[in-house]
């Protein structure tokens, strides 16, 4: 242990602790801007400067380790002026269009400027704007970039892709796509983790809210909304709603308050995905001599992009089942259109997703089979919240309402699609029932739960032994794929989610700078599953009616046409 003094208070902490963490143990706040624990500890912003007795230069608290007898002062005049000057220098290279910035009110730089009482910037503004394709799912405004390097570190260390790089030095330092490529030329998974970790508005998702507003005003369009499982665990956060207020039923009511007639739950098509994917897995597993194993889940478009670009020889191992989003779009524009006596082109399908890559998926021609775009617009959770705010809807005062039928009823198994391991667990519940003729205990496969990036398990279903792996985060996915490629591991079924923690931590979820709500959101989803009256996808009565009246059975000719795809042929 090491004992030191911070602001005249004795502090004892383990050796190797930083000044920043040591100060936290005695409730002394030191501001940060670029810092992300174990991800970005490069002291690029110098906002965490502190004075150490006997040392001429100010120290960066985020990466300076404590020493025995060290005397630290965090609030001297010298420290205060240095921090203020550092923030002023950052502001001189950051365009100050705060009123129209998507991060206004949720911006760490804005908050620091206010806290430091900065009312004008004494330096010449040198913000530089560079061209960017505004049609891409992820947008970058270089004039807002503060060179904190968070995007670089997150992409490299958490997602293992290294899409971003730093060039230049001093005032000419800039961040760009590695090698000077354009975004559509890079091996970017479009996961949006760089967006979630940007402390300002330099990175954001493409805003498609006006497309939805226009559709709602178009009398020729039947606007149909679907809401992904993970959205219900997060949508109230940026609206200031408590967990007991931010229920899925109040979410359905809020969307209807925007003027939407048809509000459905993507847990319905998550259950549909399980029926198709579990059937496909059983078919592959029982014909392993002619099938590619392990079978990979295919719900996550960020993972699909990663596999296609980084390990193209293994793309054939992906399940051909479309994601729940795309399955819903196909059913909405075929089965549901017939129920409404409408043409497919009259249905305007909007998805609310915790994900930025879903925008890419919806725009991929090969992912649609009914119209050019089975899903017309994808909104992130953040975009939905902005729409609710724009329409001045008092969400907290709304009474709860159910999702519509028949595409709005889902099981607890469908709900846990929103957390890492959930797809695997849901699929195993149904696969067990198909193989044995009876349901397992609903929580029989809970062993695969957790936040560890790479988890593996072995389960026995009768005489069958299944070897399984669950991965979230693309750094873990790379480790897994390298091990599979080198034949160091062998599995039958693998679930991969691009974002750490799965969709709960998706790149389209509300942003809480410096805080991670992923695990808490996941726990909420498991609780909803536990409380559900239906916990098996195959017992969803709406799914049973869909097969009886329309699809026939899983893997039927019509199911293959509407609900399956060959990701190897995707052109985007």
XYZ file of C-alpha atoms in Angstrom:
572
model
C 0.000 0.000 0.000
C 1.058 3.608 -0.633
C 0.241 6.590 1.566
C 0.173 10.130 0.173
C -1.536 13.444 0.805
C -4.114 14.981 -1.528
C -5.414 18.446 -0.665
C -4.188 18.053 2.916
C -5.997 14.737 3.330
C -4.072 11.484 3.945
C -4.847 8.775 1.401
C -3.750 5.130 1.414
C -4.193 3.145 -1.803
C -2.650 0.103 -3.494
C 0.617 0.527 -5.346
C 0.063 1.362 -9.016
C -3.024 3.480 -8.357
C -3.236 6.717 -10.326
C -3.653 10.095 -8.675
C -7.094 10.304 -10.307
C -8.288 7.080 -8.693
C -6.622 7.867 -5.385
C -8.483 11.177 -5.239
C -11.792 9.427 -5.900
C -11.359 7.273 -2.801
C -11.676 10.416 -0.653
C -14.335 12.070 -2.833
C -12.006 14.615 -4.415
C -13.122 15.319 -7.976
C -10.547 15.868 -10.708
C -12.047 16.730 -14.113
C -11.256 14.643 -17.194
C -12.137 14.848 -20.874
C -10.160 12.337 -22.934
C -9.894 9.692 -20.208
C -11.512 6.251 -20.541
C -10.455 3.705 -17.958
C -8.213 0.965 -19.414
C -9.002 2.227 -22.904
C -7.728 5.783 -23.323
C -5.280 6.886 -20.652
C -3.025 9.032 -22.844
C -3.495 12.399 -21.100
C -4.132 14.101 -24.435
C -6.342 16.871 -23.042
C -4.372 17.730 -19.862
C -7.619 18.745 -18.184
C -6.792 16.525 -15.207
C -3.636 18.500 -14.378
C -2.604 18.564 -10.713
C 0.323 19.989 -8.780
C 2.788 17.577 -7.168
C 5.068 19.062 -4.538
C 8.701 19.097 -5.650
C 7.864 18.640 -9.349
C 8.104 21.654 -11.656
C 5.620 20.517 -14.297
C 1.983 19.835 -13.596
C 1.142 16.119 -13.660
C -1.703 14.403 -15.511
C -3.710 12.710 -12.773
C -5.180 10.095 -15.136
C -1.886 8.325 -15.825
C 0.484 9.408 -13.063
C 0.888 6.724 -10.418
C 1.045 7.613 -6.751
C 4.249 7.379 -4.720
C 4.790 7.135 -0.996
C 4.922 10.538 0.657
C 3.637 12.317 -2.458
C 1.869 15.608 -1.779
C -0.765 16.493 -4.388
C -2.818 19.659 -4.743
C -5.783 19.584 -7.087
C -7.271 23.063 -6.681
C -4.495 25.656 -6.577
C -4.632 28.819 -8.675
C -1.929 27.423 -10.924
C -3.915 24.236 -11.505
C -7.175 26.109 -12.097
C -5.641 28.472 -14.664
C -3.800 25.640 -16.438
C -6.998 23.612 -16.783
C -8.898 26.648 -17.999
C -6.227 27.458 -20.573
C -6.181 23.862 -21.783
C -9.946 23.890 -22.297
C -9.741 27.283 -24.045
C -7.123 25.890 -26.425
C -9.371 22.910 -27.150
C -12.295 25.268 -27.767
C -10.189 27.251 -30.239
C -10.133 24.171 -32.486
C -13.741 23.219 -31.889
C -16.574 24.910 -33.770
C -19.012 26.362 -31.253
C -22.357 25.641 -32.912
C -23.623 24.222 -29.638
C -27.269 25.195 -30.132
C -27.591 22.988 -33.210
C -25.289 20.198 -32.032
C -26.858 16.802 -31.389
C -24.859 16.550 -28.157
C -25.928 19.918 -26.741
C -26.778 19.376 -23.095
C -24.922 16.056 -23.102
C -21.425 17.219 -24.017
C -18.434 16.866 -21.712
C -16.635 19.826 -23.279
C -19.706 22.012 -22.878
C -20.035 20.961 -19.233
C -16.354 21.639 -18.521
C -16.513 25.062 -20.141
C -19.457 25.996 -17.970
C -17.840 24.608 -14.821
C -14.660 26.609 -15.500
C -16.640 29.792 -16.134
C -15.247 30.211 -19.657
C -17.222 33.030 -21.262
C -14.940 33.779 -24.203
C -11.978 32.131 -25.932
C -8.865 34.335 -26.127
C -7.347 32.308 -28.968
C -7.990 32.447 -32.708
C -10.494 29.818 -33.854
C -8.800 27.240 -36.072
C -11.506 24.587 -36.434
C -11.186 22.774 -39.746
C -14.078 21.128 -41.549
C -13.354 18.318 -43.981
C -15.795 16.711 -46.441
C -17.781 13.636 -45.389
C -20.388 11.520 -47.158
C -23.615 12.454 -45.361
C -25.397 9.305 -46.597
C -23.238 7.012 -44.434
C -24.661 5.602 -41.173
C -21.829 7.225 -39.188
C -21.068 10.902 -39.727
C -17.958 12.806 -38.671
C -17.617 16.558 -38.281
C -13.900 17.278 -38.101
C -14.563 20.865 -36.997
C -15.873 19.485 -33.696
C -13.073 16.948 -33.133
C -11.042 17.758 -30.003
C -8.292 15.182 -30.679
C -9.031 13.327 -27.458
C -8.186 10.052 -29.275
C -11.073 8.170 -27.693
C -12.384 6.961 -31.059
C -8.907 5.760 -31.999
C -8.465 3.821 -28.752
C -11.977 2.330 -28.633
C -11.776 1.122 -32.214
C -8.300 -0.322 -31.712
C -8.469 -1.749 -28.187
C -12.146 -2.644 -27.747
C -13.105 -3.508 -31.318
C -9.689 -4.487 -32.767
C -10.398 -2.778 -36.101
C -8.150 0.288 -35.970
C -10.288 2.253 -38.413
C -9.122 5.635 -37.073
C -5.611 7.074 -36.887
C -3.887 10.277 -35.731
C -1.836 12.320 -38.166
C 0.108 15.566 -37.842
C 1.330 17.193 -34.658
C 0.654 20.212 -32.516
C -2.072 22.465 -33.874
C -2.093 20.382 -37.056
C -2.996 17.125 -35.300
C -6.044 15.490 -36.819
C -7.938 12.208 -36.751
C -8.835 10.467 -40.000
C -9.641 7.079 -41.486
C -6.452 5.016 -41.434
C -4.426 5.337 -44.592
C -6.449 8.306 -45.782
C -9.256 6.054 -46.984
C -12.860 7.131 -47.239
C -15.292 5.630 -44.740
C -16.943 3.372 -47.315
C -13.523 1.980 -48.205
C -12.530 1.075 -44.639
C -13.164 -2.226 -42.865
C -15.523 -0.475 -40.467
C -18.167 -2.633 -38.794
C -20.370 0.458 -38.293
C -20.865 -0.678 -34.697
C -21.008 2.923 -33.483
C -18.801 2.417 -30.440
C -16.723 5.403 -31.560
C -19.927 7.461 -31.535
C -20.863 6.291 -28.036
C -17.438 7.200 -26.667
C -16.950 10.565 -28.388
C -17.287 13.212 -25.639
C -18.538 15.838 -28.095
C -20.527 15.788 -31.333
C -17.663 15.065 -33.703
C -19.093 11.594 -34.343
C -22.794 10.836 -34.585
C -25.252 8.607 -36.386
C -27.022 9.814 -39.542
C -30.264 11.411 -38.392
C -33.265 9.946 -40.233
C -36.004 11.418 -38.074
C -37.306 13.811 -40.760
C -37.939 10.860 -43.085
C -40.266 9.430 -40.456
C -41.996 12.747 -39.797
C -42.648 13.057 -43.552
C -44.044 9.528 -43.752
C -46.385 10.222 -40.836
C -47.823 13.134 -42.827
C -48.210 11.099 -46.033
C -51.809 9.798 -46.366
C -50.683 7.094 -48.801
C -48.385 5.458 -46.225
C -49.254 2.966 -43.501
C -46.472 3.670 -41.030
C -45.507 0.573 -39.050
C -43.066 0.754 -36.131
C -41.087 -2.096 -34.618
C -39.124 -1.695 -31.386
C -36.078 -3.845 -30.614
C -35.748 -5.644 -27.258
C -32.772 -3.630 -25.976
C -34.526 -0.325 -26.619
C -36.993 -0.947 -23.775
C -34.115 -1.123 -21.319
C -32.693 2.275 -22.280
C -35.214 4.551 -24.010
C -36.177 6.469 -20.870
C -32.623 7.347 -19.817
C -32.171 10.526 -21.855
C -35.775 11.532 -21.163
C -35.193 11.518 -17.421
C -37.602 8.657 -16.768
C -37.132 6.276 -13.876
C -37.077 2.562 -14.620
C -40.599 2.067 -13.293
C -41.848 4.787 -15.660
C -39.845 3.736 -18.729
C -41.782 0.524 -19.360
C -42.262 -1.121 -22.732
C -45.993 -0.413 -22.544
C -45.400 3.294 -21.979
C -42.958 3.156 -24.887
C -45.737 1.792 -27.098
C -47.996 4.608 -25.902
C -45.313 7.221 -26.603
C -44.883 6.053 -30.194
C -48.636 6.102 -30.736
C -48.683 9.655 -29.350
C -46.493 10.621 -32.332
C -49.309 9.569 -34.643
C -48.180 6.016 -35.431
C -51.111 3.621 -35.991
C -49.253 0.314 -35.940
C -46.771 -0.234 -33.096
C -45.164 -3.648 -32.833
C -42.520 -5.389 -30.775
C -39.437 -6.863 -32.467
C -39.520 -9.638 -29.868
C -42.171 -11.121 -32.174
C -39.690 -11.454 -35.031
C -36.959 -12.440 -32.560
C -39.141 -15.450 -31.785
C -39.565 -15.979 -35.516
C -35.786 -15.872 -35.911
C -35.433 -18.556 -33.236
C -37.851 -20.879 -35.034
C -35.864 -20.543 -38.248
C -32.372 -20.437 -36.762
C -32.851 -23.312 -34.323
C -34.299 -25.436 -37.148
C -31.333 -24.568 -39.315
C -28.920 -25.439 -36.520
C -30.540 -28.828 -35.935
C -30.402 -29.492 -39.684
C -26.716 -28.592 -39.822
C -25.805 -30.427 -36.615
C -27.538 -33.651 -37.643
C -25.879 -33.487 -41.084
C -22.470 -32.319 -39.926
C -20.681 -34.248 -42.647
C -22.133 -31.952 -45.310
C -22.679 -28.755 -43.276
C -20.398 -25.996 -42.100
C -19.933 -25.956 -38.345
C -19.808 -24.099 -36.100
C -22.893 -22.214 -37.141
C -22.610 -18.512 -36.363
C -25.563 -16.351 -35.383
C -26.439 -13.711 -37.963
C -28.587 -11.203 -36.042
C -25.875 -8.557 -35.672
C -24.968 -6.671 -38.898
C -21.814 -5.260 -37.316
C -20.610 -8.823 -36.727
C -21.665 -9.849 -40.237
C -19.653 -6.963 -41.747
C -16.672 -7.874 -39.572
C -16.743 -11.524 -40.616
C -17.204 -10.762 -44.305
C -14.248 -8.359 -44.396
C -11.849 -9.935 -41.887
C -12.574 -13.681 -42.265
C -14.385 -14.057 -45.611
C -13.564 -17.769 -45.880
C -15.781 -18.388 -42.823
C -18.775 -16.340 -43.974
C -20.472 -19.561 -45.083
C -20.740 -20.549 -41.415
C -23.227 -17.761 -40.771
C -26.805 -18.819 -40.242
C -28.796 -17.852 -43.309
C -31.578 -16.558 -41.049
C -32.116 -12.840 -41.425
C -32.010 -10.628 -38.373
C -35.260 -10.006 -36.481
C -35.353 -6.510 -37.966
C -35.322 -7.782 -41.540
C -37.686 -10.666 -40.815
C -40.171 -8.206 -39.383
C -39.916 -5.986 -42.454
C -40.523 -8.940 -44.760
C -43.561 -10.128 -42.769
C -44.943 -6.583 -42.411
C -44.843 -6.071 -46.177
C -46.246 -9.494 -47.071
C -48.433 -11.146 -44.409
C -49.455 -7.973 -42.576
C -49.992 -6.028 -45.814
C -52.513 -8.683 -46.858
C -54.305 -8.393 -43.519
C -54.598 -4.649 -44.091
C -55.536 -5.187 -47.755
C -52.611 -2.979 -48.755
C -49.831 -3.291 -51.305
C -46.326 -3.861 -49.929
C -45.226 -0.477 -51.268
C -47.875 1.202 -49.095
C -46.276 -0.093 -45.885
C -43.608 2.229 -44.458
C -41.631 0.158 -41.980
C -39.648 1.947 -39.265
C -37.290 0.127 -36.896
C -36.196 1.510 -33.542
C -32.883 -0.133 -32.799
C -30.041 0.190 -30.265
C -27.677 -0.055 -33.206
C -26.085 2.124 -35.901
C -25.169 -0.821 -38.150
C -28.877 -1.606 -38.569
C -29.060 1.460 -40.836
C -26.518 -0.254 -43.074
C -28.372 -3.575 -42.943
C -31.703 -2.035 -43.940
C -30.027 -0.421 -46.947
C -28.419 -3.657 -48.151
C -30.409 -4.802 -51.225
C -29.839 -8.499 -50.601
C -31.390 -8.221 -47.113
C -34.804 -7.377 -48.618
C -37.052 -9.703 -50.614
C -40.500 -8.080 -50.706
C -39.661 -4.514 -51.763
C -36.441 -2.644 -52.446
C -36.279 -1.929 -48.720
C -38.294 -4.176 -46.436
C -37.271 -1.784 -43.642
C -37.539 1.800 -44.857
C -35.944 3.695 -41.971
C -33.909 2.702 -38.929
C -33.921 4.998 -35.917
C -31.504 4.584 -33.046
C -32.816 4.803 -29.489
C -31.349 8.321 -29.378
C -33.258 9.361 -32.506
C -36.546 8.091 -31.088
C -35.975 10.120 -27.934
C -35.250 13.202 -30.044
C -38.510 12.701 -31.950
C -40.475 12.452 -28.710
C -38.821 15.627 -27.448
C -39.412 17.431 -30.761
C -43.126 16.667 -30.531
C -43.240 17.924 -26.931
C -44.786 14.672 -25.703
C -45.058 14.393 -21.927
C -44.126 10.740 -21.887
C -44.247 10.311 -18.105
C -47.933 11.282 -18.089
C -48.994 8.726 -20.693
C -50.988 5.672 -19.583
C -49.470 2.329 -20.526
C -50.674 0.617 -23.701
C -50.033 -2.786 -25.235
C -48.226 -3.327 -28.498
C -50.505 -4.093 -31.435
C -51.332 -7.575 -32.682
C -50.579 -9.889 -34.365
C -46.937 -8.840 -34.835
C -46.540 -7.350 -31.367
C -46.566 -10.364 -29.103
C -43.217 -11.766 -28.047
C -41.803 -14.198 -25.523
C -39.241 -13.730 -22.791
C -36.846 -15.596 -25.066
C -37.279 -12.843 -27.638
C -36.652 -10.136 -25.040
C -33.203 -11.470 -24.096
C -32.017 -11.022 -27.686
C -30.965 -7.614 -26.359
C -28.192 -8.955 -24.123
C -25.075 -10.951 -24.938
C -25.830 -14.684 -24.846
C -29.559 -14.106 -25.214
C -29.847 -15.342 -28.787
C -27.968 -18.515 -27.902
C -30.080 -19.133 -24.811
C -33.344 -18.548 -26.671
C -32.263 -20.862 -29.485
C -31.265 -23.601 -27.047
C -34.631 -23.477 -25.314
C -36.395 -24.194 -28.594
C -33.775 -26.626 -29.930
C -34.131 -28.665 -26.740
C -37.914 -28.824 -27.214
C -37.550 -29.876 -30.849
C -35.026 -32.582 -30.052
C -36.716 -34.027 -26.968
C -40.386 -33.172 -27.428
C -40.575 -31.279 -24.153
C -39.491 -27.920 -22.805
C -36.414 -27.635 -20.596
C -36.548 -25.494 -17.463
C -36.650 -21.938 -18.820
C -33.355 -21.049 -17.145
C -31.595 -24.312 -17.954
C -28.973 -22.543 -20.074
C -28.250 -19.579 -17.800
C -24.602 -20.680 -17.567
C -23.871 -18.785 -20.786
C -24.977 -15.468 -19.258
C -22.523 -12.811 -18.154
C -20.422 -9.930 -19.447
C -17.156 -11.794 -20.046
C -16.125 -11.091 -23.673
C -15.652 -14.776 -24.580
C -17.602 -17.494 -22.797
C -17.904 -21.173 -23.635
C -20.099 -23.982 -22.362
C -21.000 -27.581 -23.020
C -24.612 -28.721 -22.722
C -26.173 -32.161 -22.991
C -29.570 -32.615 -24.615
C -30.386 -36.298 -24.261
C -27.501 -38.147 -25.860
C -26.369 -35.050 -27.747
C -23.435 -32.952 -26.565
C -23.304 -29.355 -27.777
C -20.161 -27.232 -27.607
C -21.046 -23.553 -27.535
C -19.368 -20.155 -27.423
C -20.691 -16.649 -26.840
C -18.694 -13.522 -27.686
C -19.448 -9.814 -27.467
C -17.148 -7.054 -28.683
C -15.115 -7.427 -31.840
C -11.772 -7.761 -30.064
C -13.126 -10.926 -28.480
C -14.588 -11.966 -31.816
C -11.159 -11.625 -33.431
C -9.563 -13.791 -30.744
C -12.273 -16.393 -31.243
C -12.021 -16.365 -35.027
C -8.238 -16.635 -34.948
C -8.577 -19.642 -32.638
C -11.162 -21.268 -34.911
C -9.070 -20.565 -37.990
C -6.027 -22.144 -36.278
C -8.163 -25.138 -35.180
C -7.319 -24.432 -31.552
C -10.993 -24.605 -30.531
C -14.004 -26.472 -31.832
C -17.654 -25.535 -31.359
C -21.033 -26.435 -32.799
C -22.838 -23.127 -32.319
C -21.416 -19.629 -31.759
C -23.159 -16.355 -30.926
C -21.348 -13.107 -31.670
C -22.471 -9.552 -30.977
C -20.322 -6.676 -32.218
C -20.905 -4.415 -29.224
C -19.588 -5.248 -25.740
C -22.489 -6.611 -23.709
C -24.582 -7.126 -26.828
C -27.357 -4.818 -28.030
C -27.801 -3.363 -24.539
C -24.472 -1.626 -25.117
C -25.198 -0.858 -28.751
C -23.802 2.157 -30.549
C -27.268 3.691 -30.862
C -28.149 3.674 -27.162
C -28.286 6.804 -24.955
C -24.842 8.179 -24.128
C -23.670 8.654 -20.540
C -20.103 9.870 -20.848
C -17.784 7.996 -18.513
C -20.517 5.623 -17.342
C -21.497 2.212 -18.679
C -25.117 1.132 -18.240
C -24.787 -2.020 -20.361
C -24.839 -4.591 -17.544
C -27.737 -2.880 -15.787
C -29.785 -2.845 -18.990
C -29.037 -6.531 -19.484
C -30.239 -7.356 -15.983
C -33.482 -5.509 -16.733
C -34.025 -7.663 -19.827
C -33.441 -10.887 -17.908
C -35.974 -9.722 -15.319
C -38.530 -9.075 -18.069
C -37.878 -12.592 -19.377
C -38.338 -14.038 -15.891
C -41.644 -12.196 -15.497
C -42.953 -13.150 -18.929
C -45.931 -15.490 -19.191
C -44.346 -17.052 -22.312
C -40.651 -17.899 -22.129
C -40.234 -20.089 -25.199
C -40.282 -18.730 -28.749
C -42.122 -21.761 -30.114
C -44.977 -21.177 -27.652
C -45.704 -17.674 -28.939
C -49.309 -18.022 -30.239
C -48.818 -15.248 -32.806
C -45.869 -17.140 -34.276
C -47.914 -20.331 -34.393
C -50.700 -18.520 -36.265
C -48.179 -17.029 -38.697
C -46.885 -20.486 -39.621
C -50.341 -22.054 -39.763
C -51.849 -19.330 -41.922
C -48.916 -18.186 -44.030
C -45.429 -19.684 -43.786
C -46.267 -23.371 -43.378
C -43.313 -24.458 -41.278
C -39.754 -23.385 -40.452
C -37.400 -23.702 -43.424
C -40.321 -23.994 -45.857
C -39.929 -22.615 -49.358
C -41.748 -19.413 -48.424
C -39.747 -19.083 -45.203
C -36.522 -19.422 -47.154
C -37.650 -16.753 -49.590
C -38.761 -14.208 -46.996
C -36.692 -14.972 -43.908
C -33.297 -16.147 -45.135
C -30.393 -14.584 -46.992
C -26.892 -15.402 -48.209
C -24.594 -12.873 -46.577
C -21.719 -13.875 -48.855
C -23.550 -12.235 -51.771
C -24.206 -8.916 -50.008
C -22.827 -6.101 -52.123
C -22.544 -3.581 -49.285
